[in-house]
XYZ file of C-alpha atoms in Angstrom:
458
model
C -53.660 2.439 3.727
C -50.518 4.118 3.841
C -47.627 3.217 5.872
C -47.388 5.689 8.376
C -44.361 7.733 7.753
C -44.445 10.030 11.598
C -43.868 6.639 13.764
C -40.582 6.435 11.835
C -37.725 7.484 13.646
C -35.529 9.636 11.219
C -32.190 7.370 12.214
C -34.113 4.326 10.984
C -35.100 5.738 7.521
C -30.883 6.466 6.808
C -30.342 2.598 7.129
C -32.514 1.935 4.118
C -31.217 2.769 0.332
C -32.678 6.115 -1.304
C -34.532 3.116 -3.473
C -35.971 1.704 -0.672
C -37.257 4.869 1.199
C -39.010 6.474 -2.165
C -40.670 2.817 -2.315
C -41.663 2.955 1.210
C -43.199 6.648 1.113
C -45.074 6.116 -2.258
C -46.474 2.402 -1.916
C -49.433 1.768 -0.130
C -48.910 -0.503 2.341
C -51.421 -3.276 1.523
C -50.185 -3.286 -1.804
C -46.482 -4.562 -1.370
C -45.388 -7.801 -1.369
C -45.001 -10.378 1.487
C -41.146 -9.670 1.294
C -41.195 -5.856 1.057
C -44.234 -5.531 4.068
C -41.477 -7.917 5.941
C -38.856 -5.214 5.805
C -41.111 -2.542 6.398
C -42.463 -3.805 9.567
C -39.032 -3.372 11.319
C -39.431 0.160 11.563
C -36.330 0.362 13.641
C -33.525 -2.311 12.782
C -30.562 -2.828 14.487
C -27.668 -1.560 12.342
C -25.263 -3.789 11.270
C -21.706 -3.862 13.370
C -19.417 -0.862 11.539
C -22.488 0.914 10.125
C -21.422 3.937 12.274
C -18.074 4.257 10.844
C -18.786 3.207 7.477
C -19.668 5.217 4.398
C -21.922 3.669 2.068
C -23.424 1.217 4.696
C -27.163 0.185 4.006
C -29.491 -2.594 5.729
C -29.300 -4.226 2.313
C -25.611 -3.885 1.969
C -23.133 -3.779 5.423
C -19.893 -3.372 5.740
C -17.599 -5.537 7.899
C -16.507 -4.139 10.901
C -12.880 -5.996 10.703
C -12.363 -3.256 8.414
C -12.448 -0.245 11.047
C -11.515 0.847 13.845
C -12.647 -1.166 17.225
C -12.803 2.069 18.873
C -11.748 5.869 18.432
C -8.715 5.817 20.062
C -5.670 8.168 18.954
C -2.209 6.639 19.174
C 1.474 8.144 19.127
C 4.002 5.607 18.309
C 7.335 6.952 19.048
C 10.346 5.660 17.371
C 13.896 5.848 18.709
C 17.345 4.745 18.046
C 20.592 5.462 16.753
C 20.797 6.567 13.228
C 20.755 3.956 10.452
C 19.238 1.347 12.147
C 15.946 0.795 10.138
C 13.390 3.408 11.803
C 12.271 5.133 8.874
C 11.955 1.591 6.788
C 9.877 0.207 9.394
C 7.859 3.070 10.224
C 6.225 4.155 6.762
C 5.764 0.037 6.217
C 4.124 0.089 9.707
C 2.187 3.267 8.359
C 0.684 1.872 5.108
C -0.443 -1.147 6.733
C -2.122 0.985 9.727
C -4.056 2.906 7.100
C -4.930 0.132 4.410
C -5.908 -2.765 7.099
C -6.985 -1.052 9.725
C -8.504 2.445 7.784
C -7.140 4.612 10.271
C -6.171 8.102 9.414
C -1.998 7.630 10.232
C 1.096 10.024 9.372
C 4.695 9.822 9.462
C 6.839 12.628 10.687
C 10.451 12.430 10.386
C 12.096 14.612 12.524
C 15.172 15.038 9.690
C 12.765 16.654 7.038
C 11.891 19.479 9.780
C 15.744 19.990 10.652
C 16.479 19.958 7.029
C 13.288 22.784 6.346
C 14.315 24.820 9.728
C 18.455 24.592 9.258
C 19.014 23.226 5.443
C 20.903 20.337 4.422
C 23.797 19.371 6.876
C 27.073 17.040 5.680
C 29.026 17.959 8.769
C 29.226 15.672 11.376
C 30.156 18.196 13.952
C 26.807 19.643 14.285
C 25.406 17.030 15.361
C 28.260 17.061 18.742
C 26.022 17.311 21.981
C 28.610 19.883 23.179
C 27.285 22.297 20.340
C 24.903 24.285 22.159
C 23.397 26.125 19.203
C 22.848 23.121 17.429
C 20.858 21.456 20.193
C 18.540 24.464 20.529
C 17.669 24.423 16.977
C 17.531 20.338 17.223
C 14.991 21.169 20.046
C 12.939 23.446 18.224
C 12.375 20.869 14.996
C 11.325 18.187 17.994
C 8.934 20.551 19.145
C 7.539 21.809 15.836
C 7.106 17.604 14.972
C 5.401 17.228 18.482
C 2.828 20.277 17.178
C 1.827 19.181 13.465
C 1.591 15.769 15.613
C -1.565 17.622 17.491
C -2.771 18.995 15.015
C -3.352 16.139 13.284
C -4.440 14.132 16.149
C -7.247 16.819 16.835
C -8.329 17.139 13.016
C -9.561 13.098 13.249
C -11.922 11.098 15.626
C -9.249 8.465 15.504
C -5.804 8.401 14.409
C -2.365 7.188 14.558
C 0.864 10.072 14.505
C 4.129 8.154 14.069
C 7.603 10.257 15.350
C 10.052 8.888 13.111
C 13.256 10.082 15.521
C 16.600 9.113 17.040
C 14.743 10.610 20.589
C 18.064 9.995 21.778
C 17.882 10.559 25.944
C 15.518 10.111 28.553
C 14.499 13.833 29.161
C 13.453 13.936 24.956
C 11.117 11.164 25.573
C 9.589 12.491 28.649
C 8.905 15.828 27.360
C 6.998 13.847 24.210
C 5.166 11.781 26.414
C 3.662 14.591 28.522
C 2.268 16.570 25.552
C 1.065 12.996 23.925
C -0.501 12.800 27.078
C -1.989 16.255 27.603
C -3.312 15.648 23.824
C -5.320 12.627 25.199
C -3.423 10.247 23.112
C -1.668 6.965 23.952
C 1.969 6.356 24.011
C 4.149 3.323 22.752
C 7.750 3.393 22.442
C 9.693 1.892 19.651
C 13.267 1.329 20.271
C 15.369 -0.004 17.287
C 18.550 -1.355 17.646
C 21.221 -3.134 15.401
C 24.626 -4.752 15.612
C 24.795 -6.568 12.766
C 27.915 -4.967 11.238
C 27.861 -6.066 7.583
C 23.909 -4.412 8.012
C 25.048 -0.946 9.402
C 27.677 -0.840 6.482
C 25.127 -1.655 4.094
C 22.727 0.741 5.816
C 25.398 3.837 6.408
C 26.169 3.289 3.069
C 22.563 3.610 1.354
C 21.696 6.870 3.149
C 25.029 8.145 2.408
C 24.060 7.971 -1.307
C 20.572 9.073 -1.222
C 20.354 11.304 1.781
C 19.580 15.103 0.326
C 22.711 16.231 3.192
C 25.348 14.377 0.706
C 23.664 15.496 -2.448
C 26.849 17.308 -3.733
C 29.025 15.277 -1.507
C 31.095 12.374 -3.144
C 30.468 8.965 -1.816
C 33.890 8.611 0.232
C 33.156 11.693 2.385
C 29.701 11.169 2.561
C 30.299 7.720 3.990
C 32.841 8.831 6.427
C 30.673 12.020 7.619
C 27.629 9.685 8.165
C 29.326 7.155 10.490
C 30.965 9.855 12.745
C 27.312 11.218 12.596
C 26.174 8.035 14.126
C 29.199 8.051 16.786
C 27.999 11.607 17.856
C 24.902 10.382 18.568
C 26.318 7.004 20.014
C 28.292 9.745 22.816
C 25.164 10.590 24.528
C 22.373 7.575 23.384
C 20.632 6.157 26.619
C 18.439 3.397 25.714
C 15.031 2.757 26.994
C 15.440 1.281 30.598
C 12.754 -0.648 32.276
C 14.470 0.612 35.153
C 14.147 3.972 34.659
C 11.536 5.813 37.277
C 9.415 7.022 34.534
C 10.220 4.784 31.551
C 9.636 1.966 33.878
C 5.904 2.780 33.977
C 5.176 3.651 30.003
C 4.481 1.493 26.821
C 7.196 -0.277 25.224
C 8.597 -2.481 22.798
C 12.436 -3.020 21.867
C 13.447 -4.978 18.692
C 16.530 -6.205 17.244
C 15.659 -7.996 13.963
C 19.750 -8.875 13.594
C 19.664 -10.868 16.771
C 15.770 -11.792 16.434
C 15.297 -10.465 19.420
C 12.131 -8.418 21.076
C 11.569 -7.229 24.125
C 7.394 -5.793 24.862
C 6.676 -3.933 28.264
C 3.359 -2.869 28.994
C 1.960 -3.182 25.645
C -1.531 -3.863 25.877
C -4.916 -3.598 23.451
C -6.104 -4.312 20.014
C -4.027 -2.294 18.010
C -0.646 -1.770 19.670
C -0.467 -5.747 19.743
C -1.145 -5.199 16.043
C 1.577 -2.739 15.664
C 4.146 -4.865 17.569
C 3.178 -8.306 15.828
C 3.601 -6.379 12.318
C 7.151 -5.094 12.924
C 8.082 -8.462 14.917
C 7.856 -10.347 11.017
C 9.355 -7.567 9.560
C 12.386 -7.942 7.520
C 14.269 -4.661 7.836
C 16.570 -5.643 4.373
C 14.298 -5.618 1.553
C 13.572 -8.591 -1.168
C 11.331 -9.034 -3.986
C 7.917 -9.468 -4.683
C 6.837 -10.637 -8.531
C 3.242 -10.332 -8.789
C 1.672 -12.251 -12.143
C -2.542 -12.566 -13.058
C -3.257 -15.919 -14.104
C -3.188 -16.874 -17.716
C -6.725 -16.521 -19.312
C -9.095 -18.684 -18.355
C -12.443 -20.499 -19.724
C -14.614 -17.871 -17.969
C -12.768 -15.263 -18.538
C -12.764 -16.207 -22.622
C -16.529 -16.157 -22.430
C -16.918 -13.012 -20.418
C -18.294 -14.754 -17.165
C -17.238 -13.501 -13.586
C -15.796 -15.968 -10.426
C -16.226 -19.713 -11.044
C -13.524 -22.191 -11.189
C -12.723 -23.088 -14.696
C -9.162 -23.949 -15.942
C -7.069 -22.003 -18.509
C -8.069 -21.325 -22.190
C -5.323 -22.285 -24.650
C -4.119 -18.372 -24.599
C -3.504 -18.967 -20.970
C -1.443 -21.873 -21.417
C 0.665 -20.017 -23.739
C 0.824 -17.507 -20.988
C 2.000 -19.860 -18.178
C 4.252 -21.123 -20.039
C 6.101 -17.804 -20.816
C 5.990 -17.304 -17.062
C 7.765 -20.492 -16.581
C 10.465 -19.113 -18.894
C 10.484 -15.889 -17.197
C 10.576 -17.331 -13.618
C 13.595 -19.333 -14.215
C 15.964 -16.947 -15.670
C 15.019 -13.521 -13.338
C 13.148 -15.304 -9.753
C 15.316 -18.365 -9.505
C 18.641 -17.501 -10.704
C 20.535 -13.829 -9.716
C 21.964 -11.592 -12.426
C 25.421 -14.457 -12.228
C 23.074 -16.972 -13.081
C 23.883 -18.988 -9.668
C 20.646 -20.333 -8.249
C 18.822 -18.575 -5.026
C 15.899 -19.963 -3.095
C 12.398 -18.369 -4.081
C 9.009 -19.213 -3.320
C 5.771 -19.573 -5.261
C 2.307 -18.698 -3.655
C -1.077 -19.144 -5.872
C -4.550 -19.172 -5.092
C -6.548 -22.093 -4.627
C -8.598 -21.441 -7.808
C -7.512 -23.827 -10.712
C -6.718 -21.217 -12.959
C -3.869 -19.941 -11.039
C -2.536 -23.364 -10.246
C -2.673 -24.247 -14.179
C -0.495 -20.742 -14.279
C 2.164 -22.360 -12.404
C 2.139 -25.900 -13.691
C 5.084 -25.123 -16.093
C 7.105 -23.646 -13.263
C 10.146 -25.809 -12.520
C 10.439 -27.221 -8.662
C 13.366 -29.032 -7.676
C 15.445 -29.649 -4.108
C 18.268 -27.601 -4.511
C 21.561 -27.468 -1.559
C 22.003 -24.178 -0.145
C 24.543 -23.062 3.029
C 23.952 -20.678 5.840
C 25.528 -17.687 6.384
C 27.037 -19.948 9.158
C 28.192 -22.489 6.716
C 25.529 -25.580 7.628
C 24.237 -26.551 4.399
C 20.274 -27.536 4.016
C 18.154 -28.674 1.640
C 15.773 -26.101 -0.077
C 12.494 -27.036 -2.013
C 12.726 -25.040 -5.085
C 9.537 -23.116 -5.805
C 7.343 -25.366 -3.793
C 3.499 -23.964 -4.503
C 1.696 -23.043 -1.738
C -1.879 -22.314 -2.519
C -3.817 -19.102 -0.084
C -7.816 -19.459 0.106
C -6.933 -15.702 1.254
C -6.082 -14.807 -2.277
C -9.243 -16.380 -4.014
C -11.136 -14.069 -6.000
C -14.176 -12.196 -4.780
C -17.093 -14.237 -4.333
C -19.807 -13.188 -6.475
C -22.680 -15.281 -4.377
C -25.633 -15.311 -6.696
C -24.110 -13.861 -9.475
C -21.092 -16.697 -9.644
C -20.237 -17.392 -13.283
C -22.696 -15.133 -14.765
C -21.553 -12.194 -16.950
C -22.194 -8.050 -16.404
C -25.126 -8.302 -18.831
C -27.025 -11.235 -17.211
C -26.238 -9.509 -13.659
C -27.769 -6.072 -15.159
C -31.222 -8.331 -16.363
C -31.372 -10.422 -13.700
C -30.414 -7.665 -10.578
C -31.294 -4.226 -11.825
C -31.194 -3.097 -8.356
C -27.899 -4.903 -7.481
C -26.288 -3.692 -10.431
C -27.207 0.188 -10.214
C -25.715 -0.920 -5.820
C -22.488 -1.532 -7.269
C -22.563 1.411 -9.690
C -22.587 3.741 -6.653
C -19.881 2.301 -4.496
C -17.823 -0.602 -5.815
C -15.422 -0.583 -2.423
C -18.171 -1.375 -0.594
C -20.630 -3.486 -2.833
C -21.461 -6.861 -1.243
C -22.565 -9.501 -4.135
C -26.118 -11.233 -2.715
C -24.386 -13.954 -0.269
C -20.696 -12.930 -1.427
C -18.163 -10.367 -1.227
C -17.052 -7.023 -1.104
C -13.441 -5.680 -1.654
C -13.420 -4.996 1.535
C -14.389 -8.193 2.625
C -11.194 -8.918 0.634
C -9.071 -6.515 2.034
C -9.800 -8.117 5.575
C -8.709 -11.886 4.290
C -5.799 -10.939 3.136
C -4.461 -9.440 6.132
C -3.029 -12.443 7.149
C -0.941 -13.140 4.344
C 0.236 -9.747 4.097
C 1.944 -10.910 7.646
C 2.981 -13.588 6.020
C 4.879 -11.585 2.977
C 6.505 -9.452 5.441
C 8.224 -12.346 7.552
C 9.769 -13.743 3.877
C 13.583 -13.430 3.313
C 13.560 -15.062 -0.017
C 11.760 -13.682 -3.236
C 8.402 -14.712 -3.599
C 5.768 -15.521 -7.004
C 2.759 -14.374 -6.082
C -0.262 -15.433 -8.624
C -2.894 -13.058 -8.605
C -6.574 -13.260 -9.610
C -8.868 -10.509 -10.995
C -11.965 -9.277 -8.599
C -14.667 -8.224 -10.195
């Protein structure tokens, strides 16, 4: 007989592969195998956490739900500050992690690219006066025009995150945000950024001086001196959030000072603002390097076989060893050739440990900016299960063309959608992507450059 196709709701057929369904509608049912008459007898299977949000999902292939959203909430995260203190820095890091971790739809808008659209390029600082009445309208009107694309956006996605990159200088700026955040049924957390670290605001005042498009014709000495009366302008009228305030008192907050390590949360509660505030909160607002290296060629890789843990052909030796080179004259020396402290992450696999064996570690003496004077460990490995190559389960150390012969079906799977592609009791890249979230914490909260040995996933 026939299975009978009308006792199958249509919702249950989508969680089965196009494979799978022409296989169920064409094969009698007395004629399939033990395994297949298995499946088939669940005519209505529970779908795997995430299948809902996640394209590509199948009974024989799910998707982890650490990889979307927990629910389809929309969020506003409202910067504010005085100028030069790190908001746009932190806000498009805080922006790429949102959408890469977390897959939510999320968008910057910095309110200086709509005052520069709506009233051009500005190098004087007396515009910016809060006596100049013209100049506040028009400052008005490129808030509000933000605040709209912001809806817009918001109302073109299920879920999303809008991030106001903005000084949002006084208390009446914020409330007027926070009512139309709120009228677009969207949730509200505060980000105020502050800074008194004086050699950091020179360094700062002095960057966007020389890139901002306002000083493009402008010679650095003016530019410099416009931008910090800029800053005191703003400075004249500033009110900080204030858990005191009648209104403020009662909203989402969170104030950080990455000078003075110091944070303040108010009221921030759920999944992902915690998130957002535990992100910034190992932040490093200066910036530092990152050297990313593969591993030197390994055994496997020589004969053309995927995953396993095999140590490093003699090409890769010769490879490690030219990293060695490499690593002491750019990582762990500057351009004066005095030493600086670095660090060296691997994997745990063998091959990227063999990479690093030729990499010199030694205790060197370094001294605070406060003049105490510590002992560093030079290069020290530290080895990250998180960065271990995708697990290839069942097809561990075989190559493409055995995984082709052996899993036709499994091959043409990963054909279609390698994002998503789960090996038979391994991984997916997405699987990946939610192990490494972790370390990516980790990276932010480094102040020293950092080796990072990378593997290949297949």
């Amino acid at each position: 007989m026939v299975f009978p196709m009308p006792q199958i709701p249509p919702e249950a057929l989508e969680q089965f592969s196009e494979k799978t369904r022409t296989k169920f509608e064409s094969i009698p049912f007395e004629h399939m195998s033990e395994k297949t008459r298995a499946k088939f007898q669940n005519i209505v299977p529970q779908s795997a956490p995430g299948a809902h949000a996640a394209v590509g999902h199948t009974i024989e292939n799910s998707i982890p739900l650490s990889i979307f959203p927990i629910q389809p909430d929309k969020f506003c995260i409202c910067f504010c500050g005085l100028p030069g203190r790190g908001k746009t820095h932190i806000s498009r890091r805080l922006a790429r992690y949102l959408s890469f971790f977390h897959a939510i739809p999320t968008k910057v808008f910095n309110s200086q690219e709509y005052r520069r659209r709506i009233c051009g390029t500005l190098h004087d600082a007396e515009w910016f006066d809060p006596s100049n009445k013209e100049a506040r309208e028009l400052r008005r009107r490129c808030n509000s025009e933000a605040i709209s694309d912001m809806v817009d956006f918001l109302n073109s996605n299920t879920n999303a995150v809008v991030i106001l990159d903005s000084t949002n200088p006084t208390h009446e700026r914020r409330r007027i945000l926070f009512e139309k955040m709120t009228m677009a049924h969207t949730k509200v957390v505060f980000i105020e950024v502050s800074c008194d670290n004086l050699d950091f605001l020179a360094e700062q005042f002095k960057a966007v001086a020389h890139t901002s498009p306002d000083y493009a014709n402008v010679n650095d000495v003016d530019a410099e001196a416009d931008y910090s009366r800029r800053v005191d302008k703003y400075a004249s009228f500033f009110e900080p959030i204030d858990e005191r305030h009648d209104l403020e008192s009662k909203w989402s907050f969170f104030k950080c000072d990455h000078s003075r390590e110091n944070f303040v949360v108010h009221k921030v509660r759920g999944y992902l603002p915690l998130k957002v505030v535990n992100f910034i909160m190992n932040m490093q607002i200066k910036t530092h390097g990152f050297y990313l290296s593969r591993h030197g060629q390994s055994e496997y890789n020589l004969l053309g076989r995927i995953g396993g843990d095999s140590g490093l052909s003699e090409h890769g030796l010769g490879y490690a060893r030219k990293l060695a080179e490499y690593v002491d004259t750019h990582i762990t020396h500057d351009e004066s050739g005095a030493q600086r402290p670095a660090r060296l992450w691997t994997s745990s696999m063998k091959r990227t440990k063999e990479t690093a064996q030729f990499i010199k570690s030694e205790k060197i003496l370094l001294r605070d900016p406060d003049g105490a004077v510590h002992e560093w460990d030079q290069m020290r490995g530290r080895a990250w299960h998180h960065m271990d190559e995708l697990f290839a389960g069942e097809c561990d150390g075989m190559t493409y063309k055995e995984i082709e012969e052996k899993y036709p079906e499994e091959w043409v799977r990963r054909q279609v959608d390698k994002l998503a592609y789960r090996y038979p009791r391994g991984e997916s890249y997405l699987d990946v992507i939610a192990r490494l979230e972790p370390m990516i914490i980790e990276m932010e909260r480094q102040k020293e450059p950092v080796l990072i040995k990378l593997i290949k996933a297949y």
